[in-house]
Amino acid sequence: MEHLFPGNAGKGSSRSDFVAATLGARGVLVPFFIVEFEASGHPTHKDDRVCVAEGVFEMSQLVGKLNVSKSELGQLAVYLGFANDAKIGFDVLSPCYDEMLDTIYYQQQKRVSSFDLSNSETSIREALDLLAFIQTRVTPAGELMRELICTRSGPSEVGHLLPTLPAAAEKSSTNSSAMTPANKLIKVQSKHKLPKKKR
């Protein structure tokens, strides 16, 4: 699936390896499950930042078109899958409302679950657990999105609180180290200034 960051499929857009999506207005696909694949990678997936950026972008597109209240934002979720050889880990990305700053930010829950299908002795059980996780956690997130799109599409009362996102997608990491260097981390600007820490 193409994620149209600058508003078209040209330079700056991103393409996911796998997406599960529900249909939005005018037949537009709204993803609730995004997966990136790699082989023989590091503990930090080469597409970790790419996948998070895609999830934040798609969630912002959705929130900006739904008539949901600030308290309802936490019900929305995009699941991110990071597959490396026969292993896959799941993160959850959700919008949250900060009452003190009167702004929306995104919370990423890292590795809420992971599955290892490489061990021949446990792979069948792991595969069944993986299917159960998708059925009980990932699929309901998509069903909720579909319900909200069908019943709550309209002017958004919280769209103006969304953070300003980059106009181009993140790129896959080419670092040879396991950790992403600080100068390569995602920088997302908020429309609101954070309070200064007291010394």
Coordinates of N, CA, C and O in Angstrom, one line a residue:
M1 N 0.8 -1.2 0.0 CA 0.0 0.0 0.0 C 0.9 1.2 0.0 O 1.9 1.3 0.7
E2 N 0.5 2.2 -0.8 CA 1.2 3.5 -0.9 C 0.7 4.5 0.2 O -0.5 4.7 0.3
H3 N 1.6 5.0 1.0 CA 1.2 6.1 2.0 C 1.6 7.4 1.4 O 2.7 7.7 1.1
L4 N 0.6 8.2 1.1 CA 0.7 9.4 0.3 C 1.1 10.6 1.1 O 0.3 11.6 1.3
F5 N 2.3 10.6 1.7 CA 2.7 11.7 2.6 C 2.6 13.1 2.0 O 2.0 14.0 2.5
P6 N 3.1 13.4 0.8 CA 3.0 14.7 0.2 C 1.7 14.9 -0.5 O 1.4 15.9 -1.1
G7 N 0.8 13.9 -0.5 CA -0.5 14.0 -1.1 C -0.6 13.4 -2.5 O -1.5 13.5 -3.2
N8 N 0.5 12.7 -2.9 CA 0.5 12.0 -4.2 C 1.4 10.8 -4.0 O 2.0 10.5 -3.0
A9 N 1.6 10.0 -5.1 CA 2.4 8.8 -5.0 C 3.8 9.1 -5.5 O 4.5 8.2 -5.8
G10 N 4.2 10.3 -5.5 CA 5.5 10.7 -5.9 C 6.6 10.6 -4.9 O 6.5 9.9 -3.9
K11 N 7.6 11.4 -5.0 CA 8.7 11.5 -4.1 C 8.3 11.9 -2.7 O 7.5 12.8 -2.5
G12 N 8.7 11.1 -1.7 CA 8.3 11.4 -0.3 C 7.3 10.4 0.2 O 7.0 10.4 1.4
S13 N 6.6 9.7 -0.7 CA 5.7 8.7 -0.3 C 6.4 7.4 0.2 O 7.6 7.3 0.2
S14 N 5.6 6.5 0.8 CA 6.2 5.3 1.3 C 5.3 4.1 0.9 O 4.1 4.3 0.8
R15 N 5.9 2.9 0.8 CA 5.1 1.7 0.5 C 5.3 0.7 1.5 O 6.5 0.3 1.8
S16 N 4.3 0.2 2.1 CA 4.4 -0.9 3.2 C 4.5 -2.3 2.5 O 4.1 -2.5 1.4
D17 N 5.2 -3.2 3.2 CA 5.3 -4.5 2.7 C 4.0 -5.3 2.8 O 3.7 -6.1 1.9
F18 N 3.2 -5.0 3.8 CA 1.9 -5.7 4.0 C 1.0 -4.7 4.8 O 1.5 -4.1 5.8
V19 N -0.3 -4.7 4.4 CA -1.2 -3.8 5.1 C -2.6 -4.6 5.2 O -3.0 -5.2 4.2
A20 N -3.2 -4.5 6.3 CA -4.6 -4.9 6.5 C -5.4 -3.6 6.7 O -5.0 -2.8 7.5
A21 N -6.4 -3.4 5.9 CA -7.1 -2.1 5.9 C -8.6 -2.3 5.8 O -9.1 -3.3 5.4
T22 N -9.4 -1.2 6.2 CA -10.8 -1.2 6.0 C -11.1 -0.1 5.0 O -10.3 0.8 4.8
L23 N -12.3 -0.1 4.4 CA -12.6 0.9 3.4 C -13.2 2.1 4.1 O -14.1 2.1 4.9
G24 N -12.6 3.3 3.7 CA -13.1 4.5 4.1 C -14.0 5.2 3.1 O -14.5 4.5 2.2
A25 N -14.3 6.5 3.2 CA -15.1 7.2 2.3 C -14.5 7.2 0.9 O -13.3 7.2 0.7
R26 N -15.4 7.1 -0.1 CA -15.0 7.0 -1.5 C -14.0 5.9 -1.8 O -13.2 6.0 -2.7
G27 N -14.1 4.8 -1.1 CA -13.3 3.6 -1.3 C -11.8 3.8 -0.9 O -11.0 3.0 -1.3
V28 N -11.5 4.8 -0.1 CA -10.1 5.0 0.3 C -9.8 3.9 1.4 O -10.6 3.7 2.3
L29 N -8.6 3.3 1.3 CA -8.2 2.3 2.3 C -7.7 2.9 3.5 O -6.8 3.9 3.4
V30 N -8.1 2.5 4.7 CA -7.7 3.0 6.0 C -7.0 1.8 6.7 O -7.7 0.9 7.2
P31 N -5.7 1.8 6.8 CA -5.0 0.7 7.4 C -5.1 0.7 8.9 O -5.0 1.7 9.6
F32 N -5.2 -0.5 9.5 CA -5.2 -0.7 10.9 C -4.1 -1.7 11.3 O -3.9 -1.9 12.5
F33 N -3.4 -2.3 10.3 CA -2.3 -3.2 10.6 C -1.3 -3.0 9.5 O -1.5 -3.2 8.3
I34 N -0.1 -2.6 9.9 CA 1.0 -2.4 8.9 C 2.2 -3.2 9.3 O 2.6 -3.3 10.5
V35 N 2.8 -4.0 8.3 CA 3.9 -4.9 8.6 C 5.0 -4.6 7.7 O 4.8 -4.3 6.5
E36 N 6.2 -4.6 8.2 CA 7.5 -4.4 7.5 C 8.3 -5.7 7.7 O 8.4 -6.2 8.8
F37 N 8.9 -6.2 6.6 CA 9.7 -7.4 6.6 C 11.2 -7.1 6.5 O 11.6 -6.1 5.8
E38 N 12.1 -7.9 7.1 CA 13.5 -7.9 6.8 C 14.1 -9.3 7.1 O 13.4 -10.1 7.6
A39 N 15.3 -9.5 6.6 CA 15.9 -10.8 6.8 C 17.3 -10.6 7.5 O 18.0 -9.6 7.1
S40 N 17.6 -11.4 8.5 CA 18.9 -11.4 9.2 C 19.2 -9.9 9.7 O 20.3 -9.5 9.5
G41 N 18.2 -9.3 10.3 CA 18.4 -7.9 10.7 C 18.9 -7.8 12.2 O 19.1 -8.8 12.8
H42 N 19.0 -6.6 12.6 CA 19.4 -6.3 14.0 C 18.2 -6.3 14.9 O 17.0 -6.4 14.5
P43 N 18.4 -6.3 16.3 CA 17.3 -6.2 17.2 C 16.4 -5.0 16.9 O 15.2 -5.1 17.1
T44 N 17.0 -3.9 16.5 CA 16.2 -2.8 16.0 C 15.9 -2.9 14.5 O 16.8 -2.9 13.7
H45 N 14.6 -3.1 14.2 CA 14.3 -3.4 12.8 C 14.7 -2.2 11.9 O 14.5 -1.1 12.2
K46 N 15.1 -2.6 10.7 CA 15.6 -1.5 9.7 C 14.5 -0.6 9.3 O 14.7 0.6 9.0
D47 N 13.2 -1.0 9.4 CA 12.1 -0.2 9.1 C 11.3 0.2 10.3 O 10.1 0.6 10.1
D48 N 11.9 0.2 11.5 CA 11.2 0.6 12.7 C 10.6 2.0 12.5 O 9.4 2.3 12.8
R49 N 11.4 3.0 12.2 CA 11.0 4.4 12.0 C 10.0 4.5 10.9 O 9.1 5.3 10.9
V50 N 10.3 3.8 9.8 CA 9.4 3.9 8.6 C 8.0 3.5 9.0 O 7.0 4.1 8.7
C51 N 7.8 2.3 9.7 CA 6.5 1.8 10.1 C 5.8 2.7 11.0 O 4.6 3.0 10.9
V52 N 6.5 3.3 12.0 CA 5.9 4.2 12.9 C 5.4 5.5 12.2 O 4.3 5.9 12.4
A53 N 6.2 6.0 11.3 CA 5.9 7.2 10.6 C 4.6 6.9 9.7 O 3.7 7.8 9.6
E54 N 4.6 5.7 9.1 CA 3.4 5.4 8.3 C 2.1 5.3 9.1 O 1.1 5.8 8.8
G55 N 2.3 4.7 10.3 CA 1.2 4.6 11.2 C 0.7 5.9 11.7 O -0.6 6.2 11.8
V56 N 1.6 6.8 12.1 CA 1.2 8.1 12.6 C 0.5 8.9 11.5 O -0.5 9.6 11.7
F57 N 1.1 8.8 10.3 CA 0.5 9.5 9.1 C -0.9 9.1 8.9 O -1.9 9.9 8.7
E58 N -1.1 7.8 8.8 CA -2.5 7.2 8.5 C -3.5 7.5 9.6 O -4.6 7.8 9.4
M59 N -3.0 7.4 10.9 CA -3.9 7.7 12.0 C -4.3 9.2 12.0 O -5.5 9.5 12.2
S60 N -3.4 10.1 11.7 CA -3.7 11.5 11.6 C -4.7 11.8 10.5 O -5.6 12.6 10.6
Q61 N -4.6 11.1 9.3 CA -5.5 11.2 8.3 C -6.9 10.8 8.7 O -7.9 11.5 8.4
L62 N -7.0 9.7 9.5 CA -8.3 9.2 10.0 C -8.9 10.2 11.0 O -10.0 10.5 10.9
V63 N -8.1 10.5 12.0 CA -8.6 11.4 13.1 C -9.1 12.7 12.6 O -10.1 13.3 13.0
G64 N -8.4 13.2 11.5 CA -8.8 14.5 11.0 C -10.2 14.5 10.2 O -10.7 15.5 9.9
K65 N -10.7 13.2 10.0 CA -11.9 13.1 9.3 C -13.0 12.5 10.1 O -14.1 12.2 9.5
L66 N -12.8 12.2 11.4 CA -13.8 11.6 12.2 C -14.3 12.6 13.2 O -13.6 13.4 13.8
N67 N -15.6 12.5 13.5 CA -16.2 13.3 14.6 C -16.1 12.6 15.9 O -17.1 12.0 16.3
V68 N -14.9 12.5 16.4 CA -14.7 11.8 17.7 C -14.3 12.8 18.8 O -13.7 13.9 18.5
S69 N -14.6 12.6 20.0 CA -14.3 13.5 21.1 C -12.8 13.2 21.6 O -12.3 12.1 21.2
K70 N -12.3 14.1 22.4 CA -11.0 13.9 22.9 C -10.8 12.6 23.7 O -9.8 11.9 23.7
S71 N -11.9 12.3 24.5 CA -11.9 11.1 25.4 C -11.9 9.8 24.6 O -11.6 8.7 25.0
E72 N -12.4 9.9 23.3 CA -12.6 8.7 22.5 C -11.3 8.3 21.7 O -11.2 7.2 21.2
L73 N -10.4 9.2 21.7 CA -9.2 9.0 20.9 C -8.4 7.8 21.2 O -7.9 7.0 20.4
G74 N -8.4 7.5 22.6 CA -7.6 6.3 23.1 C -8.1 5.0 22.6 O -7.4 4.0 22.7
Q75 N -9.3 5.0 22.1 CA -9.9 3.7 21.6 C -9.3 3.3 20.2 O -9.3 2.1 19.8
L76 N -8.8 4.3 19.5 CA -8.2 4.0 18.2 C -6.8 3.4 18.3 O -6.1 3.8 19.2
A77 N -6.5 2.5 17.4 CA -5.2 1.9 17.4 C -4.8 1.4 16.0 O -5.6 0.9 15.3
V78 N -3.5 1.6 15.7 CA -2.9 0.9 14.5 C -1.9 0.0 15.0 O -1.0 0.3 15.8
Y79 N -2.0 -1.3 14.6 CA -1.0 -2.3 15.0 C 0.2 -2.3 14.0 O -0.1 -2.3 12.8
L80 N 1.4 -2.3 14.5 CA 2.6 -2.3 13.7 C 3.3 -3.7 13.8 O 3.6 -4.1 15.0
G81 N 3.6 -4.4 12.7 CA 4.3 -5.7 12.8 C 5.7 -5.5 12.2 O 5.9 -5.0 11.2
F82 N 6.6 -6.1 13.0 CA 8.0 -6.0 12.5 C 8.5 -7.5 12.4 O 8.8 -8.1 13.4
A83 N 8.6 -8.0 11.2 CA 9.0 -9.3 10.9 C 10.4 -9.4 10.5 O 10.9 -8.6 9.7
N84 N 11.1 -10.3 11.2 CA 12.6 -10.5 10.9 C 12.8 -12.0 10.8 O 12.7 -12.8 11.8
D85 N 13.0 -12.5 9.6 CA 13.1 -14.0 9.3 C 11.8 -14.6 9.8 O 10.7 -14.2 9.3
A86 N 11.8 -15.6 10.7 CA 10.6 -16.3 11.2 C 10.1 -15.7 12.5 O 9.4 -16.4 13.2
K87 N 10.5 -14.5 12.8 CA 10.0 -13.9 14.1 C 9.3 -12.6 13.7 O 9.6 -11.9 12.8
I88 N 8.3 -12.3 14.6 CA 7.5 -11.1 14.4 C 7.1 -10.5 15.7 O 6.7 -11.2 16.6
G89 N 7.3 -9.2 15.9 CA 6.9 -8.5 17.1 C 5.9 -7.4 16.7 O 5.8 -6.9 15.6
F90 N 5.0 -7.1 17.7 CA 3.9 -6.2 17.5 C 4.0 -5.0 18.4 O 4.2 -5.1 19.6
D91 N 3.9 -3.8 17.8 CA 3.7 -2.6 18.6 C 2.3 -2.0 18.3 O 1.6 -2.4 17.4
V92 N 1.9 -1.2 19.3 CA 0.5 -0.5 19.1 C 0.7 1.0 19.1 O 1.4 1.5 20.0
L93 N 0.1 1.6 18.2 CA 0.2 3.1 18.0 C -1.2 3.7 18.3 O -2.1 3.3 17.6
S94 N -1.3 4.6 19.2 CA -2.6 5.2 19.6 C -2.5 6.7 19.7 O -1.5 7.2 20.3
P95 N -3.5 7.4 19.3 CA -3.5 8.9 19.6 C -4.0 9.1 21.0 O -4.8 8.4 21.5
C96 N -3.4 10.1 21.7 CA -3.7 10.4 23.1 C -3.9 11.9 23.2 O -3.2 12.7 22.5
Y97 N -4.8 12.3 24.0 CA -5.0 13.8 24.2 C -4.4 14.2 25.5 O -4.6 13.6 26.6
D98 N -3.6 15.2 25.5 CA -2.9 15.8 26.7 C -3.7 17.0 27.1 O -3.7 18.1 26.4
E99 N -4.4 16.9 28.2 CA -5.3 18.0 28.7 C -4.5 19.2 29.1 O -4.9 20.4 28.8
M100 N -3.4 19.1 29.7 CA -2.6 20.2 30.1 C -2.1 21.0 29.0 O -2.1 22.3 29.0
L101 N -1.6 20.4 27.9 CA -1.1 21.1 26.7 C -2.1 21.3 25.7 O -1.9 22.0 24.7
D102 N -3.3 20.7 25.9 CA -4.4 20.8 24.9 C -3.9 20.4 23.5 O -4.0 21.2 22.5
T103 N -3.3 19.2 23.4 CA -2.8 18.8 22.1 C -2.9 17.2 22.0 O -3.1 16.6 23.0
I104 N -2.7 16.7 20.8 CA -2.8 15.3 20.6 C -1.3 14.8 20.3 O -0.6 15.5 19.6
Y105 N -1.0 13.7 20.9 CA 0.3 13.1 20.6 C 0.1 11.6 20.4 O -1.0 11.1 20.6
Y106 N 1.1 10.9 19.9 CA 1.0 9.5 19.6 C 1.8 8.7 20.6 O 3.0 9.0 20.8
Q107 N 1.2 7.6 21.1 CA 1.9 6.7 22.1 C 2.2 5.4 21.4 O 1.3 4.8 20.8
Q108 N 3.4 5.0 21.4 CA 3.8 3.7 20.8 C 4.1 2.7 21.9 O 5.1 2.9 22.7
Q109 N 3.3 1.7 22.0 CA 3.6 0.6 23.0 C 4.5 -0.4 22.3 O 4.0 -1.0 21.3
K110 N 5.7 -0.6 22.8 CA 6.6 -1.4 22.1 C 6.5 -2.9 22.5 O 6.3 -3.2 23.6
R111 N 6.5 -3.7 21.4 CA 6.5 -5.2 21.6 C 5.4 -5.7 22.6 O 5.8 -6.3 23.6
V112 N 4.2 -5.4 22.3 CA 3.1 -5.8 23.2 C 3.0 -7.4 23.1 O 2.5 -8.0 24.0
S113 N 3.5 -7.9 22.0 CA 3.5 -9.4 21.9 C 4.5 -9.7 20.8 O 4.8 -8.9 19.8
S114 N 5.1 -10.9 20.8 CA 6.1 -11.3 19.8 C 6.0 -12.8 19.7 O 5.6 -13.5 20.6
F115 N 6.3 -13.3 18.5 CA 6.1 -14.7 18.2 C 7.4 -15.2 17.4 O 7.8 -14.5 16.5
D116 N 7.9 -16.4 17.7 CA 9.0 -17.0 17.1 C 8.6 -18.3 16.4 O 8.3 -19.3 17.1
L117 N 8.6 -18.3 15.1 CA 8.2 -19.5 14.4 C 9.4 -20.3 13.9 O 9.2 -21.2 13.1
S118 N 10.6 -20.0 14.3 CA 11.8 -20.6 13.8 C 12.1 -21.9 14.5 O 12.8 -22.7 14.0
N119 N 11.5 -22.1 15.7 CA 11.8 -23.3 16.5 C 10.8 -24.4 16.1 O 9.6 -24.3 16.3
S120 N 11.3 -25.5 15.6 CA 10.5 -26.6 15.1 C 9.6 -27.2 16.2 O 8.6 -27.7 16.0
E121 N 10.1 -27.2 17.4 CA 9.4 -27.8 18.5 C 8.2 -26.9 19.0 O 7.2 -27.5 19.6
T122 N 8.3 -25.6 18.8 CA 7.2 -24.8 19.3 C 6.5 -24.0 18.2 O 5.6 -23.2 18.5
S123 N 6.9 -24.1 17.0 CA 6.4 -23.3 15.9 C 4.9 -23.4 15.7 O 4.2 -22.4 15.4
I124 N 4.4 -24.6 15.9 CA 2.9 -24.8 15.7 C 2.2 -24.0 16.8 O 1.2 -23.3 16.5
R125 N 2.6 -24.1 18.0 CA 1.9 -23.4 19.1 C 2.1 -21.9 18.9 O 1.1 -21.2 19.1
E126 N 3.3 -21.5 18.5 CA 3.5 -20.1 18.2 C 2.6 -19.5 17.1 O 2.1 -18.4 17.2
A127 N 2.5 -20.4 16.1 CA 1.6 -20.0 14.9 C 0.2 -19.8 15.4 O -0.5 -18.9 15.0
L128 N -0.3 -20.7 16.2 CA -1.7 -20.7 16.7 C -1.9 -19.4 17.6 O -2.9 -18.8 17.6
D129 N -0.8 -19.2 18.4 CA -0.9 -18.0 19.3 C -0.9 -16.7 18.5 O -1.6 -15.7 18.8
L130 N -0.1 -16.7 17.4 CA -0.1 -15.6 16.5 C -1.5 -15.3 15.8 O -2.0 -14.2 15.8
L131 N -2.1 -16.4 15.4 CA -3.5 -16.3 14.8 C -4.5 -15.8 15.8 O -5.3 -14.9 15.5
A132 N -4.4 -16.3 17.0 CA -5.3 -15.8 18.1 C -5.1 -14.4 18.4 O -6.0 -13.6 18.6
F133 N -3.8 -13.9 18.4 CA -3.5 -12.5 18.7 C -4.1 -11.6 17.6 O -4.7 -10.6 17.9
I134 N -4.0 -12.0 16.4 CA -4.5 -11.2 15.3 C -6.0 -11.2 15.4 O -6.7 -10.1 15.2
Q135 N -6.6 -12.3 15.7 CA -8.1 -12.4 15.8 C -8.7 -11.6 17.0 O -9.7 -10.9 16.8
T136 N -8.0 -11.6 18.1 CA -8.5 -11.0 19.3 C -8.1 -9.6 19.5 O -8.7 -8.8 20.3
R137 N -7.0 -9.2 18.9 CA -6.4 -7.8 19.2 C -6.4 -7.0 17.9 O -6.9 -5.8 18.0
V138 N -5.9 -7.5 16.8 CA -5.7 -6.7 15.6 C -7.0 -6.5 14.9 O -7.4 -5.4 14.6
T139 N -7.7 -7.6 14.7 CA -9.0 -7.5 13.9 C -10.0 -6.6 14.6 O -10.6 -5.7 13.9
P140 N -10.2 -6.6 15.9 CA -11.2 -5.7 16.5 C -10.8 -4.2 16.3 O -11.7 -3.3 16.2
A141 N -9.5 -3.9 16.2 CA -9.1 -2.5 15.9 C -9.6 -2.1 14.6 O -10.0 -0.9 14.4
G142 N -9.5 -3.0 13.6 CA -10.0 -2.7 12.3 C -11.6 -2.6 12.3 O -12.1 -1.7 11.6
E143 N -12.2 -3.4 13.0 CA -13.7 -3.4 13.1 C -14.2 -2.0 13.7 O -15.2 -1.5 13.3
L144 N -13.5 -1.6 14.7 CA -13.8 -0.3 15.4 C -13.6 0.9 14.4 O -14.5 1.7 14.3
M145 N -12.5 0.8 13.6 CA -12.3 1.9 12.6 C -13.4 1.9 11.6 O -13.9 2.9 11.2
R146 N -13.8 0.7 11.1 CA -14.9 0.6 10.1 C -16.2 1.2 10.7 O -16.9 1.9 10.0
E147 N -16.5 0.8 11.9 CA -17.7 1.3 12.5 C -17.7 2.8 12.6 O -18.7 3.5 12.3
L148 N -16.6 3.4 13.1 CA -16.5 4.9 13.2 C -16.5 5.6 11.9 O -17.2 6.6 11.7
I149 N -15.9 5.0 10.9 CA -16.0 5.6 9.5 C -17.4 5.6 9.0 O -17.8 6.6 8.4
C150 N -18.1 4.5 9.3 CA -19.5 4.4 8.8 C -20.5 5.3 9.6 O -21.5 5.8 9.0
T151 N -20.2 5.5 10.8 CA -21.2 6.3 11.7 C -20.7 7.6 12.2 O -21.6 8.4 12.6
R152 N -19.4 7.9 12.1 CA -18.9 9.2 12.7 C -18.1 10.0 11.8 O -17.4 10.9 12.2
S153 N -18.1 9.7 10.5 CA -17.4 10.6 9.5 C -18.0 12.0 9.5 O -19.3 12.1 9.5
G154 N -17.2 13.0 9.5 CA -17.7 14.4 9.5 C -16.7 15.3 10.0 O -15.5 14.9 10.2
P155 N -17.1 16.6 10.2 CA -16.1 17.6 10.7 C -15.5 17.1 12.0 O -16.2 16.7 12.9
S156 N -14.1 17.2 12.1 CA -13.4 16.7 13.3 C -13.3 17.8 14.3 O -12.9 19.0 14.0
E157 N -13.7 17.6 15.5 CA -13.6 18.6 16.6 C -12.2 18.6 17.2 O -11.8 19.5 18.0
V158 N -11.3 17.6 16.8 CA -10.0 17.5 17.4 C -8.9 17.6 16.3 O -7.7 17.6 16.6
G159 N -9.3 17.8 15.1 CA -8.3 17.8 14.0 C -7.3 18.9 14.1 O -6.1 18.7 13.8
H160 N -7.7 20.1 14.7 CA -6.7 21.2 14.8 C -5.7 20.9 15.9 O -4.7 21.7 16.0
L161 N -5.9 19.9 16.7 CA -4.9 19.5 17.8 C -3.9 18.5 17.4 O -3.0 18.3 18.1
L162 N -4.0 18.0 16.1 CA -3.0 17.1 15.6 C -1.6 17.7 15.5 O -1.5 18.9 15.1
P163 N -0.6 16.9 15.7 CA 0.8 17.5 15.5 C 1.1 17.7 14.0 O 0.5 17.1 13.2
T164 N 2.0 18.6 13.8 CA 2.4 18.9 12.4 C 3.4 17.8 12.0 O 4.5 17.6 12.7
L165 N 3.1 17.0 11.0 CA 4.0 15.9 10.6 C 4.9 16.3 9.5 O 4.6 17.2 8.7
P166 N 6.0 15.5 9.3 CA 6.9 15.7 8.1 C 6.1 15.5 6.8 O 5.2 14.7 6.8
A167 N 6.5 16.2 5.8 CA 5.8 16.1 4.5 C 6.4 14.9 3.7 O 5.9 14.7 2.5
A168 N 7.3 14.2 4.2 CA 7.9 13.0 3.5 C 8.1 11.8 4.4 O 8.2 12.0 5.6
A169 N 8.0 10.7 3.9 CA 8.2 9.4 4.7 C 9.6 9.3 5.2 O 10.5 9.8 4.6
E170 N 9.7 8.5 6.3 CA 11.0 8.1 6.8 C 11.6 7.1 5.8 O 10.9 6.4 5.1
K171 N 12.9 7.0 5.9 CA 13.6 6.0 5.0 C 14.1 4.8 5.9 O 14.4 5.0 7.1
S172 N 14.3 3.7 5.3 CA 14.8 2.5 6.0 C 16.2 2.8 6.5 O 17.0 3.5 5.9
S173 N 16.5 2.2 7.7 CA 17.8 2.4 8.3 C 18.9 1.7 7.6 O 18.7 0.5 7.2
T174 N 20.0 2.3 7.3 CA 21.2 1.6 6.7 C 22.3 1.5 7.6 O 23.4 1.2 7.2
N175 N 22.1 1.7 8.9 CA 23.1 1.7 9.9 C 23.6 0.3 10.2 O 22.8 -0.7 10.2
S176 N 24.9 0.1 10.4 CA 25.4 -1.2 10.7 C 25.2 -1.6 12.2 O 25.4 -2.7 12.6
S177 N 24.9 -0.6 13.0 CA 24.8 -0.8 14.4 C 23.3 -1.2 14.8 O 22.4 -1.0 14.0
A178 N 23.1 -1.8 15.9 CA 21.8 -2.3 16.4 C 20.9 -1.1 16.7 O 19.7 -1.2 16.6
M179 N 21.5 0.0 17.2 CA 20.7 1.1 17.7 C 20.7 2.3 16.7 O 21.8 2.5 16.0
T180 N 19.6 3.0 16.6 CA 19.6 4.1 15.7 C 20.3 5.3 16.3 O 20.0 5.7 17.5
P181 N 21.3 5.9 15.6 CA 22.0 7.1 16.2 C 21.0 8.2 16.5 O 20.0 8.4 15.8
A182 N 21.3 9.0 17.5 CA 20.4 10.1 17.9 C 20.1 11.1 16.8 O 19.0 11.6 16.7
N183 N 21.1 11.4 16.0 CA 20.9 12.3 14.9 C 20.0 11.8 13.8 O 19.6 12.5 12.8
K184 N 19.6 10.5 13.8 CA 18.8 9.9 12.8 C 17.3 9.7 13.3 O 16.5 9.2 12.6
L185 N 17.1 10.0 14.6 CA 15.8 9.8 15.1 C 14.7 10.7 14.5 O 15.0 11.8 14.0
I186 N 13.4 10.3 14.5 CA 12.4 11.0 14.0 C 12.2 12.3 14.8 O 12.2 12.3 16.0
K187 N 12.0 13.4 14.1 CA 11.7 14.7 14.7 C 10.3 15.1 14.3 O 10.1 15.4 13.1
V188 N 9.4 15.2 15.2 CA 8.0 15.6 14.9 C 7.7 16.9 15.8 O 8.0 16.9 17.0
Q189 N 7.2 17.9 15.1 CA 7.0 19.2 15.8 C 5.5 19.2 16.3 O 4.6 18.8 15.6
S190 N 5.4 19.7 17.5 CA 4.1 19.9 18.1 C 3.7 21.4 17.9 O 4.6 22.2 17.8
K191 N 2.4 21.7 17.8 CA 2.0 23.0 17.7 C 2.0 23.8 19.0 O 1.8 25.0 19.1
H192 N 2.3 23.1 20.1 CA 2.3 23.6 21.4 C 3.7 23.5 22.0 O 4.4 22.5 21.8
K193 N 4.1 24.5 22.8 CA 5.4 24.4 23.4 C 5.3 23.6 24.7 O 4.3 23.8 25.5
L194 N 6.3 22.8 25.0 CA 6.3 22.0 26.2 C 6.7 22.9 27.3 O 7.6 23.8 27.2
P195 N 6.1 22.7 28.5 CA 6.6 23.5 29.7 C 8.0 23.2 30.0 O 8.5 22.1 29.9
K196 N 8.7 24.2 30.5 CA 10.1 24.1 30.9 C 10.2 23.3 32.2 O 9.4 23.5 33.1
K197 N 11.2 22.4 32.3 CA 11.4 21.7 33.5 C 12.0 22.6 34.6 O 12.8 23.4 34.4
K198 N 11.5 22.4 35.8 CA 11.9 23.1 36.9 C 13.2 22.5 37.4 O 13.4 21.3 37.5
R199 N 14.2 23.4 37.8 CA 15.5 22.9 38.3 C 15.5 22.9 39.8 O 14.8 23.6 40.5

